[in-house]
mmCIF file of C-alpha atoms in Angstrom:
data_model
loop_
_atom_site.group_PDB
_atom_site.id
_atom_site.type_symbol
_atom_site.label_atom_id
_atom_site.label_comp_id
_atom_site.label_asym_id
_atom_site.label_seq_id
_atom_site.Cartn_x
_atom_site.Cartn_y
_atom_site.Cartn_z
ATOM 1 C CA UNK A 1 77.731 -14.341 50.118
ATOM 2 C CA UNK A 2 74.934 -15.286 52.637
ATOM 3 C CA UNK A 3 74.099 -11.686 53.224
ATOM 4 C CA UNK A 4 73.755 -11.097 49.466
ATOM 5 C CA UNK A 5 71.235 -13.977 49.326
ATOM 6 C CA UNK A 6 69.241 -12.514 52.060
ATOM 7 C CA UNK A 7 69.209 -9.127 50.279
ATOM 8 C CA UNK A 8 68.262 -10.942 46.980
ATOM 9 C CA UNK A 9 65.410 -12.806 48.726
ATOM 10 C CA UNK A 10 64.055 -9.451 50.227
ATOM 11 C CA UNK A 11 64.043 -7.873 46.856
ATOM 12 C CA UNK A 12 62.234 -10.772 45.234
ATOM 13 C CA UNK A 13 59.777 -10.786 48.151
ATOM 14 C CA UNK A 14 59.015 -7.045 47.350
ATOM 15 C CA UNK A 15 58.259 -8.011 43.822
ATOM 16 C CA UNK A 16 56.180 -10.865 44.794
ATOM 17 C CA UNK A 17 54.117 -8.666 47.296
ATOM 18 C CA UNK A 18 53.522 -6.184 44.379
ATOM 19 C CA UNK A 19 52.384 -8.894 42.196
ATOM 20 C CA UNK A 20 49.974 -10.423 44.572
ATOM 21 C CA UNK A 21 48.759 -6.913 45.551
ATOM 22 C CA UNK A 22 48.067 -5.900 41.955
ATOM 23 C CA UNK A 23 46.957 -9.030 39.969
ATOM 24 C CA UNK A 24 43.333 -8.754 40.803
ATOM 25 C CA UNK A 25 43.251 -5.047 39.801
ATOM 26 C CA UNK A 26 45.131 -5.918 36.695
ATOM 27 C CA UNK A 27 42.510 -8.434 35.516
ATOM 28 C CA UNK A 28 39.537 -6.138 36.095
ATOM 29 C CA UNK A 29 41.359 -3.014 34.652
ATOM 30 C CA UNK A 30 43.208 -4.642 31.717
ATOM 31 C CA UNK A 31 40.293 -6.900 30.636
ATOM 32 C CA UNK A 32 37.258 -4.948 31.427
ATOM 33 C CA UNK A 33 38.629 -1.294 31.570
ATOM 34 C CA UNK A 34 37.028 -0.791 34.908
ATOM 35 C CA UNK A 35 38.719 1.277 37.541
ATOM 36 C CA UNK A 36 37.764 -0.454 40.585
ATOM 37 C CA UNK A 37 38.240 1.966 43.541
ATOM 38 C CA UNK A 38 37.161 -0.727 45.970
ATOM 39 C CA UNK A 39 40.119 -2.985 45.167
ATOM 40 C CA UNK A 40 41.643 -2.385 48.510
ATOM 41 C CA UNK A 41 38.415 -3.158 50.310
ATOM 42 C CA UNK A 42 38.208 -6.439 48.425
ATOM 43 C CA UNK A 43 41.753 -7.274 49.719
ATOM 44 C CA UNK A 44 40.419 -6.232 53.237
ATOM 45 C CA UNK A 45 37.580 -8.619 52.911
ATOM 46 C CA UNK A 46 39.910 -11.417 52.051
ATOM 47 C CA UNK A 47 42.102 -10.706 55.069
ATOM 48 C CA UNK A 48 38.998 -10.765 57.433
ATOM 49 C CA UNK A 49 37.631 -13.971 55.759
ATOM 50 C CA UNK A 50 40.947 -15.726 56.366
ATOM 51 C CA UNK A 51 41.271 -14.517 59.936
ATOM 52 C CA UNK A 52 37.462 -15.444 60.688
ATOM 53 C CA UNK A 53 37.968 -18.993 59.018
ATOM 54 C CA UNK A 54 41.055 -19.605 61.064
ATOM 55 C CA UNK A 55 40.313 -18.052 64.465
ATOM 56 C CA UNK A 56 36.619 -18.676 64.848
ATOM 57 C CA UNK A 57 35.796 -21.675 62.652
ATOM 58 C CA UNK A 58 38.997 -23.570 63.214
ATOM 59 C CA UNK A 59 39.955 -24.136 59.640
ATOM 60 C CA UNK A 60 43.595 -24.764 58.674
ATOM 61 C CA UNK A 61 45.382 -21.475 57.878
ATOM 62 C CA UNK A 62 46.235 -22.636 54.286
ATOM 63 C CA UNK A 63 42.661 -23.485 53.486
ATOM 64 C CA UNK A 64 41.541 -20.247 54.970
ATOM 65 C CA UNK A 65 43.924 -18.193 52.830
ATOM 66 C CA UNK A 66 44.080 -20.237 49.607
ATOM 67 C CA UNK A 67 40.482 -21.364 49.399
ATOM 68 C CA UNK A 68 37.978 -19.669 51.621
ATOM 69 C CA UNK A 69 39.170 -15.922 51.119
ATOM 70 C CA UNK A 70 39.156 -16.096 47.275
ATOM 71 C CA UNK A 71 35.759 -17.980 47.134
ATOM 72 C CA UNK A 72 34.142 -15.413 49.542
ATOM 73 C CA UNK A 73 35.426 -12.378 47.879
ATOM 74 C CA UNK A 74 34.993 -13.859 44.380
ATOM 75 C CA UNK A 75 31.249 -14.555 44.950
ATOM 76 C CA UNK A 76 30.744 -11.027 46.608
ATOM 77 C CA UNK A 77 32.485 -9.531 43.543
ATOM 78 C CA UNK A 78 30.125 -11.356 41.147
ATOM 79 C CA UNK A 79 27.176 -9.866 43.152
ATOM 80 C CA UNK A 80 28.723 -6.337 42.896
ATOM 81 C CA UNK A 81 29.027 -6.776 39.127
ATOM 82 C CA UNK A 82 25.399 -7.868 38.785
ATOM 83 C CA UNK A 83 23.933 -5.140 41.097
ATOM 84 C CA UNK A 84 26.321 -2.162 40.428
ATOM 85 C CA UNK A 85 29.016 -2.470 37.699
ATOM 86 C CA UNK A 86 26.652 -4.097 34.923
ATOM 87 C CA UNK A 87 24.690 -0.843 34.742
ATOM 88 C CA UNK A 88 27.725 1.335 34.337
ATOM 89 C CA UNK A 89 29.818 -0.302 31.529
ATOM 90 C CA UNK A 90 31.272 2.286 29.229
ATOM 91 C CA UNK A 91 30.886 5.110 31.914
ATOM 92 C CA UNK A 92 34.420 5.175 33.504
ATOM 93 C CA UNK A 93 33.693 8.223 35.738
ATOM 94 C CA UNK A 94 30.422 6.758 37.011
ATOM 95 C CA UNK A 95 32.027 3.358 37.725
ATOM 96 C CA UNK A 96 34.919 5.141 39.690
ATOM 97 C CA UNK A 97 32.337 7.045 41.706
ATOM 98 C CA UNK A 98 30.142 3.857 42.411
ATOM 99 C CA UNK A 99 33.119 1.714 43.455
ATOM 100 C CA UNK A 100 34.534 4.501 45.557
ATOM 101 C CA UNK A 101 31.102 4.689 47.352
ATOM 102 C CA UNK A 102 31.257 0.880 47.782
ATOM 103 C CA UNK A 103 34.753 1.253 49.376
ATOM 104 C CA UNK A 104 33.549 3.766 51.850
ATOM 105 C CA UNK A 105 30.462 1.524 52.644
ATOM 106 C CA UNK A 106 32.628 -1.576 53.150
ATOM 107 C CA UNK A 107 35.064 0.328 55.359
ATOM 108 C CA UNK A 108 32.101 1.721 57.470
ATOM 109 C CA UNK A 109 30.552 -1.854 57.668
ATOM 110 C CA UNK A 110 34.016 -3.459 58.774
ATOM 111 C CA UNK A 111 34.589 -0.801 61.266
ATOM 112 C CA UNK A 112 31.071 -1.394 62.876
ATOM 113 C CA UNK A 113 31.539 -5.211 62.908
ATOM 114 C CA UNK A 114 35.276 -5.575 63.871
ATOM 115 C CA UNK A 115 36.044 -2.172 65.350
ATOM 116 C CA UNK A 116 39.049 -0.101 64.491
ATOM 117 C CA UNK A 117 41.785 -2.623 65.835
ATOM 118 C CA UNK A 118 44.265 -4.616 64.060
ATOM 119 C CA UNK A 119 43.410 -8.366 63.635
ATOM 120 C CA UNK A 120 45.731 -10.924 62.167
ATOM 121 C CA UNK A 121 46.907 -14.432 61.941
ATOM 122 C CA UNK A 122 50.396 -15.878 62.611
ATOM 123 C CA UNK A 123 52.806 -16.696 59.827
ATOM 124 C CA UNK A 124 52.283 -20.491 58.967
ATOM 125 C CA UNK A 125 56.026 -20.860 58.211
ATOM 126 C CA UNK A 126 59.040 -20.502 60.421
ATOM 127 C CA UNK A 127 62.225 -18.892 59.563
ATOM 128 C CA UNK A 128 64.831 -20.470 57.369
ATOM 129 C CA UNK A 129 68.611 -20.312 58.135
ATOM 130 C CA UNK A 130 70.929 -19.334 55.294
ATOM 131 C CA UNK A 131 74.513 -19.423 56.643
ATOM 132 C CA UNK A 132 74.924 -17.135 59.471
ATOM 133 C CA UNK A 133 71.614 -15.368 58.774
ATOM 134 C CA UNK A 134 67.932 -16.254 58.684
ATOM 135 C CA UNK A 135 64.970 -15.266 56.550
ATOM 136 C CA UNK A 136 61.207 -15.825 56.704
ATOM 137 C CA UNK A 137 60.086 -19.065 55.278
ATOM 138 C CA UNK A 138 56.733 -17.302 54.334
ATOM 139 C CA UNK A 139 58.721 -14.781 52.146
ATOM 140 C CA UNK A 140 60.119 -17.698 50.266
ATOM 141 C CA UNK A 141 56.591 -19.072 49.803
ATOM 142 C CA UNK A 142 55.348 -15.674 48.564
ATOM 143 C CA UNK A 143 58.029 -15.609 45.868
ATOM 144 C CA UNK A 144 57.220 -19.119 44.725
ATOM 145 C CA UNK A 145 53.426 -18.648 44.927
ATOM 146 C CA UNK A 146 53.409 -15.329 43.044
ATOM 147 C CA UNK A 147 55.129 -16.980 40.190
ATOM 148 C CA UNK A 148 52.729 -19.996 40.181
ATOM 149 C CA UNK A 149 49.902 -17.609 40.463
ATOM 150 C CA UNK A 150 51.230 -15.767 37.206
ATOM 151 C CA UNK A 151 51.648 -19.049 35.461
ATOM 152 C CA UNK A 152 48.179 -20.361 36.440
ATOM 153 C CA UNK A 153 46.526 -17.052 35.125
ATOM 154 C CA UNK A 154 48.456 -17.416 31.848
ATOM 155 C CA UNK A 155 47.261 -20.995 31.299
ATOM 156 C CA UNK A 156 43.738 -19.923 32.269
ATOM 157 C CA UNK A 157 43.512 -17.060 29.832
ATOM 158 C CA UNK A 158 45.612 -18.666 26.929
ATOM 159 C CA UNK A 159 44.550 -22.439 26.889
ATOM 160 C CA UNK A 160 40.892 -22.630 28.415
ATOM 161 C CA UNK A 161 37.624 -22.166 26.835
ATOM 162 C CA UNK A 162 36.655 -19.643 29.558
ATOM 163 C CA UNK A 163 39.952 -17.660 28.793
ATOM 164 C CA UNK A 164 39.430 -17.606 25.084
ATOM 165 C CA UNK A 165 35.700 -16.439 25.539
ATOM 166 C CA UNK A 166 36.884 -13.883 28.053
ATOM 167 C CA UNK A 167 39.370 -12.414 25.777
ATOM 168 C CA UNK A 168 37.084 -12.342 22.891
ATOM 169 C CA UNK A 169 34.261 -10.789 24.813
ATOM 170 C CA UNK A 170 36.469 -8.044 26.049
ATOM 171 C CA UNK A 171 37.742 -7.233 22.439
ATOM 172 C CA UNK A 172 34.224 -7.373 20.734
ATOM 173 C CA UNK A 173 31.262 -8.265 22.870
ATOM 174 C CA UNK A 174 28.863 -8.189 19.948
ATOM 175 C CA UNK A 175 30.785 -10.629 17.783
ATOM 176 C CA UNK A 176 31.403 -12.882 20.818
ATOM 177 C CA UNK A 177 27.582 -12.847 21.404
ATOM 178 C CA UNK A 178 26.942 -13.620 17.644
ATOM 179 C CA UNK A 179 29.260 -16.690 18.081
ATOM 180 C CA UNK A 180 27.132 -17.921 20.999
ATOM 181 C CA UNK A 181 28.943 -16.601 24.040
ATOM 182 C CA UNK A 182 27.001 -15.063 26.870
ATOM 183 C CA UNK A 183 28.726 -11.623 27.479
ATOM 184 C CA UNK A 184 26.755 -11.010 30.740
ATOM 185 C CA UNK A 185 27.909 -14.265 32.202
ATOM 186 C CA UNK A 186 31.580 -13.529 30.986
ATOM 187 C CA UNK A 187 31.580 -10.159 32.401
ATOM 188 C CA UNK A 188 30.313 -11.558 35.828
ATOM 189 C CA UNK A 189 33.010 -14.232 35.774
ATOM 190 C CA UNK A 190 35.877 -12.035 34.818
ATOM 191 C CA UNK A 191 34.978 -9.447 37.455
ATOM 192 C CA UNK A 192 34.474 -12.349 39.957
ATOM 193 C CA UNK A 193 38.055 -13.629 38.985
ATOM 194 C CA UNK A 194 39.471 -10.213 39.647
ATOM 195 C CA UNK A 195 37.721 -9.938 43.068
ATOM 196 C CA UNK A 196 38.897 -13.583 43.941
ATOM 197 C CA UNK A 197 42.579 -12.542 43.221
ATOM 198 C CA UNK A 198 42.181 -9.383 45.261
ATOM 199 C CA UNK A 199 40.683 -11.496 48.188
ATOM 200 C CA UNK A 200 43.504 -13.944 47.869
ATOM 201 C CA UNK A 201 46.061 -11.148 48.004
ATOM 202 C CA UNK A 202 44.601 -9.645 51.129
ATOM 203 C CA UNK A 203 44.523 -13.079 52.899
ATOM 204 C CA UNK A 204 48.281 -13.773 51.964
ATOM 205 C CA UNK A 205 49.163 -10.422 53.156
ATOM 206 C CA UNK A 206 47.238 -10.641 56.439
ATOM 207 C CA UNK A 207 50.142 -12.466 58.374
ATOM 208 C CA UNK A 208 52.486 -9.663 57.143
ATOM 209 C CA UNK A 209 50.465 -6.506 57.734
ATOM 210 C CA UNK A 210 47.500 -7.427 59.820
ATOM 211 C CA UNK A 211 44.061 -6.290 58.845
ATOM 212 C CA UNK A 212 42.162 -3.197 59.917
ATOM 213 C CA UNK A 213 39.129 -1.631 58.213
ATOM 214 C CA UNK A 214 41.300 1.066 56.476
ATOM 215 C CA UNK A 215 44.019 -1.310 55.338
ATOM 216 C CA UNK A 216 42.875 -1.179 51.781
ATOM 217 C CA UNK A 217 44.096 2.437 51.458
ATOM 218 C CA UNK A 218 47.643 1.290 51.774
ATOM 219 C CA UNK A 219 47.075 -1.302 49.350
ATOM 220 C CA UNK A 220 45.340 0.396 46.404
ATOM 221 C CA UNK A 221 47.964 3.102 45.808
ATOM 222 C CA UNK A 222 50.759 0.637 45.178
ATOM 223 C CA UNK A 223 48.325 -1.607 43.200
ATOM 224 C CA UNK A 224 47.354 1.288 40.803
ATOM 225 C CA UNK A 225 50.866 2.397 40.453
ATOM 226 C CA UNK A 226 51.992 -1.096 39.405
ATOM 227 C CA UNK A 227 48.902 -1.703 37.067
ATOM 228 C CA UNK A 228 49.333 1.615 35.211
ATOM 229 C CA UNK A 229 53.009 1.338 35.070
ATOM 230 C CA UNK A 230 52.723 -2.101 33.669
ATOM 231 C CA UNK A 231 50.398 -1.093 30.927
ATOM 232 C CA UNK A 232 47.422 -3.056 29.232
ATOM 233 C CA UNK A 233 49.094 -6.557 29.213
ATOM 234 C CA UNK A 234 47.853 -8.194 32.315
ATOM 235 C CA UNK A 235 50.674 -10.682 33.210
ATOM 236 C CA UNK A 236 53.507 -9.129 31.286
ATOM 237 C CA UNK A 237 52.573 -5.720 32.695
ATOM 238 C CA UNK A 238 52.060 -6.727 36.196
ATOM 239 C CA UNK A 239 55.399 -8.766 36.262
ATOM 240 C CA UNK A 240 57.551 -6.095 34.667
ATOM 241 C CA UNK A 241 56.242 -3.268 36.658
ATOM 242 C CA UNK A 242 56.426 -5.158 39.873
ATOM 243 C CA UNK A 243 59.964 -6.080 39.149
ATOM 244 C CA UNK A 244 61.018 -2.591 38.337
ATOM 245 C CA UNK A 245 59.131 -0.881 41.225
ATOM 246 C CA UNK A 246 60.090 -3.673 43.728
ATOM 247 C CA UNK A 247 63.731 -3.449 42.971
ATOM 248 C CA UNK A 248 63.727 0.413 43.216
ATOM 249 C CA UNK A 249 61.736 0.641 46.461
ATOM 250 C CA UNK A 250 63.659 -2.182 48.267
ATOM 251 C CA UNK A 251 67.134 -0.827 47.359
ATOM 252 C CA UNK A 252 66.169 2.687 48.516
ATOM 253 C CA UNK A 253 64.645 1.082 51.733
ATOM 254 C CA UNK A 254 67.941 -0.530 52.476
ATOM 255 C CA UNK A 255 69.956 2.497 51.819
ATOM 256 C CA UNK A 256 67.747 4.855 53.857
ATOM 257 C CA UNK A 257 64.298 4.034 55.321
ATOM 258 C CA UNK A 258 60.820 2.465 54.138
ATOM 259 C CA UNK A 259 59.467 6.015 53.887
ATOM 260 C CA UNK A 260 62.228 6.851 51.268
ATOM 261 C CA UNK A 261 61.421 3.555 49.658
ATOM 262 C CA UNK A 262 57.714 4.362 49.184
ATOM 263 C CA UNK A 263 58.620 7.813 47.863
ATOM 264 C CA UNK A 264 61.183 6.239 45.457
ATOM 265 C CA UNK A 265 58.417 4.069 44.172
ATOM 266 C CA UNK A 266 56.057 6.897 43.528
ATOM 267 C CA UNK A 267 58.819 8.960 41.866
ATOM 268 C CA UNK A 268 59.881 6.084 39.596
ATOM 269 C CA UNK A 269 56.276 5.540 38.610
ATOM 270 C CA UNK A 270 55.877 9.237 37.500
ATOM 271 C CA UNK A 271 59.196 8.987 35.631
ATOM 272 C CA UNK A 272 57.964 5.829 34.019
ATOM 273 C CA UNK A 273 54.592 7.373 32.907
ATOM 274 C CA UNK A 274 56.279 10.387 31.680
ATOM 275 C CA UNK A 275 58.630 8.491 29.331
ATOM 276 C CA UNK A 276 56.105 5.629 28.601
ATOM 277 C CA UNK A 277 52.623 7.018 28.822
ATOM 278 C CA UNK A 278 50.944 3.694 27.902
ATOM 279 C CA UNK A 279 53.102 1.695 30.488
ATOM 280 C CA UNK A 280 55.838 -0.767 29.852
ATOM 281 C CA UNK A 281 53.913 -3.031 27.713
ATOM 282 C CA UNK A 282 52.619 -0.139 25.681
ATOM 283 C CA UNK A 283 56.105 0.142 24.278
ATOM 284 C CA UNK A 284 57.571 -3.328 25.049
ATOM 285 C CA UNK A 285 56.012 -6.765 25.005
ATOM 286 C CA UNK A 286 52.898 -5.566 22.877
ATOM 287 C CA UNK A 287 51.805 -9.084 22.060
ATOM 288 C CA UNK A 288 52.177 -10.435 25.465
ATOM 289 C CA UNK A 289 49.315 -11.443 27.473
#
């Protein structure tokens, strides 16, 4: 029984990691229809922000991860939206090329500043005993925090004025502007929110994976698979796709190796998109947020 609980925690942790890794991209892609190829590098910036705030400025690790990283990357995302993205709305290929160029520039800048070595921060939580076995306390935190993050985003988009204005602007910017909303401000805040969530994800994963300038490459593939597999609904799509892919990849990882687990995740995404071209929420949970 204890071993089963450990396995269940590991599966839920894999789901939580996918949620945290993908939620920022889901906001930008699901609401703004922007393919942000620099999503992985936003996560990398979040990781470096948390590391610098903790190791060089002496801030508590929780403040560094939960406050500093999302604020820094969110503000950077708003600048990127004003300088680059705002001039490319409705031009998906141009946006992909621009953000891809931005990702290469960020990788180069990070390599010059930090070098090509792995930096990291220690896990802020110790292990937790479950019967004869033990599991990471940080894994339990990631599970609970990912659910709280989804709930907070749902409340923000569903019950706040900002969320209502954002959803209205994404559906019909001209009508929202006629009703007194400033679409430019909403676009900037929405992209900044997505960037902040990306930075938060990178900071939360820093104690697990460490951070190097090219770490975003390993993040972005899984994030895109999860977001596209989930479909257009931001919260329901991210949760359902993360649950499906997390369970599949973790079970195969237990039976074989992590390499086979990653391959199983990719193959399951291909099969899902072949059966459901519009993602899970394109067929199910259509009215979900």
